[in-house]
Amino acid sequence: MDIATLRDARPADLYEAATAYDKLAENFGRHAGTWKDGVDTRVKNSQWTGSAADQAETSLSQTTAKLSAAQIELGMIGPVLRDGAEAFLLAQSKLLDALEEAKAGGYTVTDDGGVSWPPVSAGERHDPDFENPSVKGHQISDRINNALSEAAHADEVIAQRLRHYTDNAKNGTGLDLGTATTELTSKMMNIFGGEEDLLAKGMPAANASPTEVNSWWNGLTADEQQRLVKDHPDLIGNRDGIPAEARNTANRAVLPGLIKDLENKPNRTEDEQTKLDGFKKIQGRLAEEDGKGNPPVFLMAIGTEGQGRAAISFGNPDTADDVVAYVPGLGTKVGDVGGKDGNRAKDLWTEAQKADPSRSTASITWLGYDAPQLKGAEQETLAVAGTQRAEQGGAGYQQFLQGLRSTHEGTPAHVTALGHSYGSLTVGQAAQRPGGIPADDIILVGSPGTGAQKADQLGVGSQHVWVGSAEHDPVTHLPSHSETNGMLGGAGIGLVTGGIPGAVVGGFIGDQVGKSGDPHELWFGQDPASSEFGGRRFDVADGEWQHSHSDYWNQDSGGSGGNSLRNLGSIVSGHGDRVNLQEPR
């Protein structure tokens, strides 16, 4: 396969050939039916008896079976041609996109796929902002070669499948009803000959960016998109860069199967039971919300990976003016997406709409990582104190937001990244990854730190980093590593020298020594509510220590007093000027 062949090909003509074969199979089926009713069945019902009659009936039945087998064989050719047309069109679209980008960038592409670019001047080489064209040139070359490889592979596969039916016609196998029926059944189950779905195979690689995925998706026809959603919902629903409508349809198709698989699993573990209960809760929440209709609810992600994955959006993130993606933290289970964390997302949607009814909102709860759990297992206990899960979750969250940016229609949305508790660390880790996150504002509530020392490190500017930190929220006062070590060391020495009273005194002294470096240092870095961090602390109620960590969504919503939820709604709707501020620590 070369550039000229794929570029100038007319794969759409294969659709016409497929339609012609479908029509041929349909007409042949009518012919076979006429034969069966007019000859075979009539002879069987003619009351003709004897050995000659028996031989005639056998011969006529064999002819009927052959005609039926031929109809089945003819009916399987159209789908093969259609598969080929879709695969070739997709590969051609990828090639044309790469060639167009090369042309726009001043690159030259030879017939054999080589890519060249104008020489780089000395001044350009010494410019720190200069982007070396060789990098993009190699990327374009790779895209061209991948498109050619996909087309060549599709050509080989389609030719092999068509050859199979030609051979069947030549050797008579295609006239055997048993063989034809078995092939048809196997093909419908997608196991005949190890057949691969060429359209699904043409999907971008697992490490492709959401922008690449979105470009690929937009290159498909509406029929191709619908086919992938219908036939491969497991490949579509969780793919960042695919529009919310398609993801929602795919994930809703997948969810009952996940539930059934877990229900049928013998000797379910505690974690499996938790996922099963969680998926059922999400399923129930979707059914409940669908009856209300406002806002529409989208199942943006669902899966069994780790402790379970899920994301629900109240409102369409592809069309909303304002989009907020909330990351819950410590102790969150997958069922909470359909429960308390789903409630928080919906309450925030309501508050944002109240803040500015002229703008549309999409409020998302995103659980794309394993939130640490407070339970006896040593691994879980250690996860609470470490950053590994936040780092892993941060990578997924960054990609999720990139996907939302790539699928949004019209004017770019105002995007807010929101993290609560350990989820704020996850958001902070995402924001500090290479490239940052495509957000306009970041909100940190009940935060034990983000891993950053300054708000400016989060990439949106300190004036767009908002912090809600209740004075009595114990998580926002977690001691730093040095402070903890001082407390433990002092308590240990005091215990040896003076018993329990000595331990208390020693712990206090060690605490003060540990604080001497930076009194606002928390377990995961600088206290986001501190003046040293440099963010904008908004007003929340002090709360009671046993409730304040979970109270940020209750304030001003019929729960405890305070301005937290109202402030959150103002930020999400793009009205930071309306936020009630609070003095930093």
Coordinates of C-alpha atoms in Angstrom, one line a residue:
M1 CA 0.0 0.0 0.0
D2 CA 1.4 3.4 -1.0
I3 CA 0.3 7.0 -0.5
A4 CA -1.1 7.5 -3.9
T5 CA -3.2 4.3 -3.9
L6 CA -4.8 5.0 -0.5
R7 CA -5.1 8.8 -1.1
D8 CA -6.9 8.3 -4.5
A9 CA -8.9 5.2 -3.5
R10 CA -12.7 5.2 -3.6
P11 CA -13.6 2.9 -0.8
A12 CA -17.1 4.3 -0.7
D13 CA -17.8 2.3 -3.9
L14 CA -17.5 -0.8 -1.7
Y15 CA -20.7 0.3 0.0
E16 CA -22.5 0.1 -3.4
A17 CA -21.1 -3.3 -4.0
A18 CA -22.2 -4.4 -0.5
T19 CA -25.7 -3.1 -1.2
A20 CA -25.8 -5.0 -4.5
Y21 CA -24.8 -8.3 -2.8
D22 CA -27.4 -7.7 -0.1
K23 CA -30.0 -7.2 -2.9
L24 CA -28.7 -10.3 -4.7
A25 CA -29.0 -12.4 -1.5
E26 CA -32.5 -11.0 -0.9
N27 CA -33.7 -11.8 -4.5
F28 CA -32.0 -15.2 -4.3
G29 CA -33.8 -15.9 -1.1
R30 CA -37.2 -15.2 -2.8
H31 CA -36.1 -17.5 -5.6
A32 CA -35.3 -20.3 -3.0
G33 CA -38.6 -19.7 -1.3
T34 CA -40.5 -20.0 -4.6
W35 CA -38.7 -23.2 -5.4
K36 CA -39.4 -24.7 -2.0
D37 CA -43.1 -23.8 -1.9
G38 CA -43.7 -24.4 -5.6
V39 CA -41.8 -27.7 -6.1
D40 CA -40.3 -29.2 -2.9
T41 CA -43.3 -28.7 -0.6
R42 CA -45.8 -29.4 -3.3
V43 CA -44.3 -32.8 -4.1
K44 CA -44.2 -33.7 -0.4
N45 CA -47.9 -32.9 -0.1
S46 CA -48.9 -34.6 -3.4
Q47 CA -49.7 -38.0 -1.8
W48 CA -47.2 -39.5 -4.2
T49 CA -45.8 -42.7 -2.7
G50 CA -43.3 -45.4 -3.5
S51 CA -39.6 -45.7 -4.0
A52 CA -39.6 -43.2 -6.9
A53 CA -41.4 -40.7 -4.7
D54 CA -38.9 -41.2 -1.9
Q55 CA -36.0 -40.6 -4.3
A56 CA -37.6 -37.5 -5.7
E57 CA -38.3 -36.0 -2.3
T58 CA -34.7 -36.7 -1.2
S59 CA -33.3 -35.1 -4.4
L60 CA -35.7 -32.1 -4.1
S61 CA -34.8 -31.6 -0.4
Q62 CA -31.1 -31.6 -1.2
T63 CA -31.7 -28.9 -3.9
T64 CA -33.7 -26.8 -1.4
A65 CA -30.8 -27.1 1.1
K66 CA -28.3 -26.1 -1.5
L67 CA -30.4 -23.1 -2.4
S68 CA -30.7 -22.1 1.2
A69 CA -26.9 -22.5 1.8
A70 CA -26.2 -20.4 -1.3
Q71 CA -28.5 -17.6 0.0
I72 CA -26.6 -17.6 3.4
E73 CA -23.3 -17.4 1.6
L74 CA -24.4 -14.6 -0.6
G75 CA -25.8 -12.8 2.5
M76 CA -22.4 -12.9 4.3
I77 CA -20.5 -11.1 1.4
G78 CA -22.2 -7.7 1.8
P79 CA -21.0 -7.3 5.5
V80 CA -17.5 -8.2 4.5
L81 CA -17.4 -5.5 1.8
R82 CA -19.0 -3.0 4.3
D83 CA -16.3 -3.8 6.8
G84 CA -13.7 -3.2 4.2
A85 CA -15.2 0.1 3.2
E86 CA -15.2 1.3 6.8
A87 CA -11.7 0.2 7.5
F88 CA -10.3 1.8 4.2
L89 CA -12.2 5.0 4.8
L90 CA -10.9 5.3 8.3
A91 CA -7.3 4.7 7.1
Q92 CA -7.7 7.1 4.2
S93 CA -9.1 9.8 6.6
K94 CA -6.0 9.4 8.9
L95 CA -3.7 9.7 5.8
L96 CA -5.5 12.8 4.5
D97 CA -5.4 14.5 7.9
A98 CA -1.7 13.9 8.2
L99 CA -1.1 15.1 4.6
E100 CA -3.1 18.2 5.2
E101 CA -1.2 19.0 8.4
A102 CA 2.1 18.5 6.6
K103 CA 1.0 20.9 3.9
A104 CA -0.2 23.5 6.3
G105 CA 3.1 23.3 8.2
G106 CA 5.3 23.6 5.1
Y107 CA 6.4 20.0 5.2
T108 CA 7.1 18.0 2.0
V109 CA 5.8 14.4 1.7
T110 CA 7.3 12.1 -0.9
D111 CA 5.3 9.3 -2.6
D112 CA 7.1 6.7 -0.5
G113 CA 6.0 8.4 2.8
G114 CA 9.2 10.4 3.5
V115 CA 8.7 13.7 5.3
S116 CA 11.1 16.7 5.0
W117 CA 11.1 20.3 6.2
P118 CA 13.0 23.5 5.5
P119 CA 16.4 23.8 7.1
V120 CA 16.5 25.5 10.6
S121 CA 18.4 28.8 10.8
A122 CA 21.0 29.6 13.4
G123 CA 18.7 32.1 15.1
E124 CA 15.9 29.6 15.3
R125 CA 18.2 27.0 16.9
H126 CA 19.1 29.4 19.7
D127 CA 15.6 30.6 20.3
P128 CA 14.3 28.9 23.5
D129 CA 10.7 29.1 22.3
F130 CA 11.5 27.5 18.9
E131 CA 9.9 24.2 18.2
N132 CA 12.1 22.0 16.2
P133 CA 10.2 20.9 13.1
S134 CA 11.9 17.5 13.1
V135 CA 9.8 16.4 16.0
K136 CA 6.5 17.2 14.3
G137 CA 7.9 15.8 11.0
H138 CA 8.6 12.4 12.6
Q139 CA 5.1 12.4 14.1
I140 CA 3.5 13.1 10.7
S141 CA 5.6 10.4 9.2
D142 CA 4.5 7.9 11.8
R143 CA 0.9 8.8 11.2
I144 CA 1.2 8.3 7.5
N145 CA 2.9 5.0 7.9
N146 CA 0.3 3.8 10.4
A147 CA -2.5 4.7 8.0
L148 CA -0.8 2.8 5.2
S149 CA -0.2 -0.2 7.5
E150 CA -3.9 -0.2 8.6
A151 CA -5.1 0.0 5.0
A152 CA -2.7 -2.8 3.9
H153 CA -3.8 -5.0 6.7
A154 CA -7.5 -4.3 6.0
D155 CA -6.9 -5.1 2.3
E156 CA -5.3 -8.4 3.2
V157 CA -8.0 -9.4 5.7
I158 CA -10.9 -8.5 3.3
A159 CA -9.2 -10.3 0.4
Q160 CA -8.8 -13.4 2.6
R161 CA -12.4 -13.4 3.6
L162 CA -13.7 -12.9 0.1
R163 CA -11.4 -15.6 -1.1
H164 CA -12.9 -18.0 1.5
Y165 CA -16.4 -17.5 -0.1
T166 CA -14.9 -17.9 -3.6
D167 CA -13.3 -21.2 -2.6
N168 CA -16.6 -22.3 -1.0
A169 CA -18.3 -21.7 -4.3
K170 CA -15.7 -23.5 -6.3
N171 CA -15.4 -26.6 -4.2
G172 CA -19.1 -26.9 -3.3
T173 CA -18.7 -26.2 0.4
G174 CA -20.9 -23.1 0.0
L175 CA -23.8 -25.3 -1.0
D176 CA -23.7 -27.4 2.2
L177 CA -26.5 -26.0 4.5
G178 CA -24.9 -27.3 7.7
T179 CA -21.5 -25.7 6.9
A180 CA -23.2 -22.4 5.8
T181 CA -25.4 -22.3 8.9
T182 CA -22.4 -23.0 11.2
E183 CA -20.4 -20.2 9.6
L184 CA -23.2 -17.7 9.9
T185 CA -23.7 -18.5 13.6
S186 CA -20.0 -18.3 14.3
K187 CA -19.7 -15.0 12.4
M188 CA -22.6 -13.6 14.4
M189 CA -20.7 -14.6 17.6
N190 CA -17.5 -13.1 16.0
I191 CA -15.5 -16.3 16.4
F192 CA -15.4 -17.6 12.8
G193 CA -11.8 -18.0 11.7
G194 CA -10.7 -15.7 14.5
E195 CA -12.2 -12.8 12.7
E196 CA -11.2 -9.3 13.9
D197 CA -13.3 -6.2 13.8
L198 CA -11.4 -4.0 11.5
L199 CA -13.2 -0.8 12.6
A200 CA -12.4 -1.5 16.3
K201 CA -8.8 -2.4 15.4
G202 CA -8.4 1.0 13.8
M203 CA -9.0 2.7 17.1
P204 CA -6.2 4.9 18.4
A205 CA -3.6 3.2 20.6
A206 CA -4.2 3.0 24.3
N207 CA -1.6 5.7 24.9
A208 CA -3.1 8.1 22.4
S209 CA -4.1 11.5 23.7
P210 CA -7.7 12.5 24.1
T211 CA -7.3 15.0 21.2
E212 CA -6.1 12.2 18.9
V213 CA -9.0 10.0 20.0
N214 CA -11.5 12.8 19.3
S215 CA -10.0 13.5 15.9
W216 CA -10.3 9.8 15.1
W217 CA -13.9 9.7 16.3
N218 CA -14.9 12.8 14.3
G219 CA -13.4 11.1 11.2
L220 CA -15.9 8.3 11.4
T221 CA -19.3 8.4 9.8
A222 CA -22.4 8.5 12.0
D223 CA -23.1 4.9 11.1
E224 CA -19.6 3.8 12.1
Q225 CA -19.9 5.6 15.4
Q226 CA -23.2 4.0 16.2
R227 CA -21.8 0.6 15.2
L228 CA -18.9 1.0 17.6
V229 CA -21.1 2.1 20.5
K230 CA -23.4 -0.9 19.8
D231 CA -20.8 -3.6 19.2
H232 CA -18.0 -2.4 21.4
P233 CA -19.4 -0.3 24.2
D234 CA -16.6 -1.6 26.5
L235 CA -14.0 0.2 24.2
I236 CA -16.0 3.4 23.9
G237 CA -17.5 4.2 27.3
N238 CA -14.3 5.0 29.3
R239 CA -12.3 6.5 26.4
D240 CA -11.4 10.1 27.0
G241 CA -11.9 12.1 23.9
I242 CA -15.2 10.5 22.9
P243 CA -18.3 12.7 23.3
A244 CA -20.5 12.4 26.4
E245 CA -23.6 11.1 24.5
A246 CA -21.7 8.2 23.1
R247 CA -19.9 7.4 26.4
N248 CA -23.2 7.5 28.2
T249 CA -24.9 5.1 25.8
A250 CA -22.0 2.7 25.9
N251 CA -21.6 2.7 29.6
R252 CA -25.3 2.2 30.3
A253 CA -25.1 -0.9 28.0
V254 CA -22.0 -2.2 29.9
L255 CA -23.3 -1.7 33.4
P256 CA -25.9 -4.5 33.5
G257 CA -23.2 -7.0 32.3
L258 CA -20.8 -5.9 35.1
I259 CA -23.6 -6.4 37.6
K260 CA -24.5 -9.8 36.2
D261 CA -20.8 -11.0 36.1
L262 CA -20.4 -10.1 39.8
E263 CA -23.7 -11.7 40.8
N264 CA -22.7 -14.9 39.0
K265 CA -19.3 -15.0 40.6
P266 CA -19.0 -17.7 43.3
N267 CA -17.4 -16.9 46.6
R268 CA -17.3 -13.2 46.1
T269 CA -14.6 -11.4 48.0
E270 CA -15.5 -8.4 50.2
D271 CA -14.1 -6.0 47.6
E272 CA -16.2 -7.7 44.8
Q273 CA -19.3 -7.4 46.9
T274 CA -18.6 -3.8 47.5
K275 CA -18.3 -3.2 43.8
L276 CA -21.5 -5.2 43.1
D277 CA -23.4 -3.1 45.7
G278 CA -21.9 0.1 44.2
F279 CA -22.8 -0.7 40.6
K280 CA -26.4 -1.5 41.7
K281 CA -26.5 1.8 43.5
I282 CA -25.4 3.7 40.4
Q283 CA -27.9 1.8 38.3
G284 CA -30.6 2.8 40.7
R285 CA -29.5 6.4 40.8
L286 CA -29.6 6.6 37.0
A287 CA -33.1 5.2 36.9
E288 CA -34.2 7.7 39.5
E289 CA -32.6 10.7 37.8
D290 CA -33.8 9.7 34.3
G291 CA -37.4 10.1 35.5
K292 CA -36.7 13.7 36.6
G293 CA -35.1 14.9 33.3
N294 CA -33.5 18.0 34.6
P295 CA -30.6 18.0 34.5
P296 CA -30.0 15.0 32.1
V297 CA -27.5 12.5 33.7
F298 CA -24.6 11.0 31.8
L299 CA -22.6 7.9 32.9
M300 CA -19.2 9.1 31.8
A301 CA -17.3 6.1 33.1
I302 CA -17.9 2.6 34.7
G303 CA -15.5 -0.3 35.3
T304 CA -14.2 -2.9 37.6
E305 CA -10.6 -1.8 37.7
G306 CA -9.2 -1.7 41.2
Q307 CA -11.9 -0.8 43.7
G308 CA -14.2 0.2 40.9
R309 CA -14.4 3.2 38.5
A310 CA -17.3 5.5 37.9
A311 CA -18.1 9.1 36.8
I312 CA -21.5 10.7 36.6
S313 CA -22.3 14.1 35.1
F314 CA -25.3 16.2 35.9
G315 CA -25.7 18.1 32.7
N316 CA -24.0 17.6 29.3
P317 CA -20.3 18.6 29.6
D318 CA -20.0 18.8 25.8
T319 CA -22.5 21.7 25.6
A320 CA -22.4 23.3 29.1
D321 CA -21.0 26.8 29.6
D322 CA -19.5 25.8 33.0
V323 CA -18.1 22.4 33.8
V324 CA -16.9 21.2 37.2
A325 CA -15.2 17.9 37.8
Y326 CA -15.2 16.9 41.5
V327 CA -12.7 14.3 42.9
P328 CA -13.7 12.8 46.2
G329 CA -11.2 11.5 48.7
L330 CA -10.5 9.4 51.7
G331 CA -12.9 6.5 52.2
T332 CA -14.8 6.9 48.9
K333 CA -16.3 3.7 47.4
V334 CA -17.7 3.3 43.9
G335 CA -21.2 3.2 45.2
D336 CA -20.8 6.7 46.6
V337 CA -20.8 8.1 43.0
G338 CA -24.5 7.1 43.0
G339 CA -24.9 8.2 46.6
K340 CA -23.4 11.0 48.7
D341 CA -20.9 12.1 46.1
G342 CA -23.5 12.1 43.4
N343 CA -25.6 14.2 45.7
R344 CA -22.7 16.7 46.1
A345 CA -22.4 17.0 42.3
K346 CA -26.1 17.6 41.9
D347 CA -26.2 20.1 44.8
L348 CA -23.3 22.0 43.2
W349 CA -25.2 22.0 39.8
T350 CA -28.2 23.5 41.5
E351 CA -26.1 26.1 43.3
A352 CA -24.2 27.1 40.1
Q353 CA -27.5 27.5 38.2
K354 CA -28.8 29.6 41.0
A355 CA -25.7 31.8 40.9
D356 CA -26.2 32.4 37.1
P357 CA -29.4 31.0 35.5
S358 CA -28.3 32.4 32.1
R359 CA -25.5 29.8 31.9
S360 CA -25.7 26.0 31.6
T361 CA -23.7 23.8 34.0
A362 CA -22.3 20.2 34.0
S363 CA -21.3 19.0 37.4
I364 CA -19.3 15.7 37.5
T365 CA -18.3 13.3 40.2
W366 CA -15.1 11.5 39.0
L367 CA -13.8 8.4 40.7
G368 CA -11.1 7.3 38.4
Y369 CA -8.7 6.1 41.0
D370 CA -8.5 4.0 44.2
A371 CA -9.3 6.4 47.0
P372 CA -7.5 5.2 50.2
Q373 CA -9.8 3.4 52.7
L374 CA -9.7 3.5 56.5
K375 CA -9.6 -0.2 57.2
G376 CA -7.4 -2.7 58.8
A377 CA -5.4 -3.9 55.8
E378 CA -1.8 -2.6 56.1
Q379 CA -1.7 -1.6 52.4
E380 CA -4.8 0.5 52.8
T381 CA -3.5 2.1 56.0
L382 CA -0.2 3.1 54.3
A383 CA -2.0 4.4 51.2
V384 CA -3.7 7.0 53.4
A385 CA -0.3 8.4 54.3
G386 CA 1.3 8.2 50.8
T387 CA 1.0 10.0 47.5
Q388 CA 1.1 7.1 45.2
R389 CA -2.6 6.8 44.6
A390 CA -2.9 10.6 44.2
E391 CA -0.2 10.5 41.6
Q392 CA -1.8 7.7 39.7
G393 CA -5.2 9.3 40.0
G394 CA -3.7 12.7 38.9
A395 CA -2.6 11.2 35.6
G396 CA -6.1 9.8 35.0
Y397 CA -7.8 13.1 36.0
Q398 CA -5.5 15.1 33.8
Q399 CA -6.5 13.0 30.8
F400 CA -10.2 13.1 31.8
L401 CA -10.1 16.9 31.7
Q402 CA -8.2 16.9 28.4
G403 CA -11.0 14.7 27.0
L404 CA -13.6 17.2 28.2
R405 CA -11.8 20.0 26.5
S406 CA -11.5 18.1 23.2
T407 CA -15.1 17.0 23.0
H408 CA -16.7 20.4 23.9
E409 CA -18.8 22.0 21.3
G410 CA -18.6 25.7 20.4
T411 CA -17.1 28.3 22.8
P412 CA -14.7 26.6 25.3
A413 CA -16.3 26.0 28.6
H414 CA -15.2 27.5 31.9
V415 CA -13.7 24.5 33.6
T416 CA -13.3 24.1 37.4
A417 CA -11.2 21.3 39.0
L418 CA -12.5 20.5 42.5
G419 CA -10.9 18.2 45.0
H420 CA -12.0 17.2 48.5
S421 CA -9.8 15.7 51.2
Y422 CA -7.3 13.2 49.6
G423 CA -9.0 14.2 46.3
S424 CA -7.5 17.6 46.6
L425 CA -4.1 16.0 46.7
T426 CA -5.1 14.1 43.5
V427 CA -6.1 17.4 41.8
G428 CA -2.9 19.0 43.0
Q429 CA -0.8 16.2 41.6
A430 CA -2.7 16.4 38.2
A431 CA -2.1 20.1 38.1
Q432 CA 1.6 19.7 38.6
R433 CA 2.1 17.1 35.9
P434 CA 3.8 18.1 32.6
G435 CA 1.3 20.2 30.7
G436 CA -0.9 20.8 33.7
I437 CA -4.7 20.5 33.6
P438 CA -7.0 22.4 31.2
A439 CA -8.9 24.2 34.0
D440 CA -9.6 27.8 34.6
D441 CA -10.1 27.5 38.4
I442 CA -9.1 25.0 41.0
I443 CA -11.0 24.5 44.3
L444 CA -9.5 22.7 47.2
V445 CA -11.8 21.8 50.2
G446 CA -10.8 20.0 53.4
S447 CA -7.3 19.7 52.0
P448 CA -4.4 18.0 53.7
G449 CA -2.1 19.6 51.1
T450 CA -1.5 19.3 47.4
G451 CA 2.2 18.5 47.3
A452 CA 2.8 22.1 46.3
Q453 CA 4.3 24.8 48.4
K454 CA 2.7 27.7 46.4
A455 CA -0.6 28.2 44.7
D456 CA 1.3 29.4 41.6
Q457 CA 2.6 25.8 41.1
L458 CA -0.9 24.6 40.2
G459 CA -0.8 26.3 36.8
V460 CA -3.9 28.5 36.9
G461 CA -2.5 31.5 38.7
S462 CA -2.8 32.0 42.5
Q463 CA -6.0 34.2 42.1
H464 CA -7.8 31.2 40.6
V465 CA -6.8 28.7 43.3
W466 CA -9.7 28.7 45.8
V467 CA -9.5 27.1 49.3
G468 CA -12.3 26.1 51.6
S469 CA -10.8 25.1 55.0
A470 CA -13.1 24.8 58.1
E471 CA -11.3 25.9 61.2
H472 CA -12.3 22.7 63.0
D473 CA -11.7 20.3 60.1
P474 CA -9.0 18.0 61.5
V475 CA -7.8 16.9 58.1
T476 CA -6.7 20.5 57.3
H477 CA -4.5 20.4 60.4
L478 CA -2.7 17.2 59.8
P479 CA 0.8 17.5 61.1
S480 CA 3.8 17.6 58.8
H481 CA 6.3 14.7 58.6
S482 CA 8.8 16.6 60.8
E483 CA 6.1 17.5 63.3
T484 CA 4.9 13.9 63.4
N485 CA 8.4 12.6 63.8
G486 CA 9.0 15.1 66.6
M487 CA 5.8 14.1 68.4
L488 CA 6.5 10.4 68.2
G489 CA 10.2 10.8 69.1
G490 CA 9.4 13.1 72.0
A491 CA 6.7 10.9 73.3
G492 CA 8.9 7.9 73.1
I493 CA 11.7 9.5 75.1
G494 CA 9.2 10.9 77.6
L495 CA 7.6 7.5 78.1
V496 CA 11.0 5.9 78.9
T497 CA 12.0 8.7 81.3
G498 CA 8.8 9.6 82.9
G499 CA 6.0 7.2 82.0
I500 CA 2.6 8.4 80.7
P501 CA 3.0 12.0 82.0
G502 CA 6.5 12.1 80.5
A503 CA 5.1 10.9 77.1
V504 CA 2.6 13.7 77.1
V505 CA 5.2 16.3 77.9
G506 CA 7.7 14.8 75.5
G507 CA 5.1 14.7 72.7
F508 CA 4.3 18.3 73.2
I509 CA 7.9 19.4 73.2
G510 CA 8.6 17.3 70.1
D511 CA 5.5 18.8 68.4
Q512 CA 6.9 22.3 69.0
V513 CA 10.3 21.3 67.7
G514 CA 8.8 19.8 64.6
K515 CA 6.8 23.0 64.0
S516 CA 9.8 25.2 64.2
G517 CA 10.6 24.9 60.5
D518 CA 7.2 26.0 59.1
P519 CA 4.1 26.1 61.3
H520 CA 1.9 25.9 58.2
E521 CA 3.4 22.7 56.7
L522 CA 0.9 19.8 56.5
W523 CA 1.4 16.1 55.8
F524 CA 1.2 16.7 52.0
G525 CA 2.9 20.1 51.8
Q526 CA 2.0 23.7 52.6
D527 CA -1.4 24.3 54.1
P528 CA -3.5 25.6 51.1
A529 CA -5.4 27.9 53.6
S530 CA -2.2 29.6 54.7
S531 CA -1.0 33.0 53.7
E532 CA 2.3 31.4 52.5
F533 CA 0.5 29.2 50.0
G534 CA -1.0 32.3 48.3
G535 CA -4.4 31.0 47.3
R536 CA -7.8 32.6 47.9
R537 CA -9.4 31.3 51.0
F538 CA -13.2 31.5 50.9
D539 CA -15.6 31.7 53.8
V540 CA -16.9 28.5 55.3
A541 CA -18.3 27.8 58.7
D542 CA -15.9 26.7 61.5
G543 CA -18.1 23.6 62.1
E544 CA -17.7 20.9 64.7
W545 CA -14.6 18.7 64.5
Q546 CA -16.5 15.4 64.0
H547 CA -18.6 16.8 61.1
S548 CA -16.7 19.7 59.5
H549 CA -14.7 17.6 57.1
S550 CA -17.8 16.5 55.3
D551 CA -19.8 19.7 55.7
Y552 CA -18.7 21.8 52.8
W553 CA -21.7 20.9 50.7
N554 CA -24.2 21.2 53.5
Q555 CA -23.6 24.8 54.3
D556 CA -26.4 27.1 53.0
S557 CA -28.4 24.1 51.6
G558 CA -30.7 23.4 54.6
G559 CA -27.8 22.0 56.6
S560 CA -25.4 23.9 58.8
G561 CA -24.9 27.7 58.4
G562 CA -22.1 29.2 56.4
N563 CA -21.3 30.3 52.9
S564 CA -19.4 27.3 51.5
L565 CA -21.9 25.9 49.0
R566 CA -22.9 29.4 47.8
N567 CA -19.2 30.3 47.3
L568 CA -18.6 27.0 45.4
G569 CA -21.6 27.8 43.1
S570 CA -20.2 31.3 42.4
I571 CA -16.7 30.0 41.5
V572 CA -18.1 27.2 39.2
S573 CA -20.4 29.7 37.4
G574 CA -17.4 32.0 36.7
H575 CA -18.4 34.7 39.3
G576 CA -15.3 34.7 41.5
D577 CA -16.0 38.4 42.2
R578 CA -19.1 37.3 44.3
V579 CA -17.2 35.0 46.6
N580 CA -17.1 35.8 50.3
L581 CA -13.4 35.6 51.3
Q582 CA -11.9 34.6 54.6
E583 CA -8.6 35.5 56.1
P584 CA -5.8 33.0 55.5
R585 CA -4.2 31.2 58.4

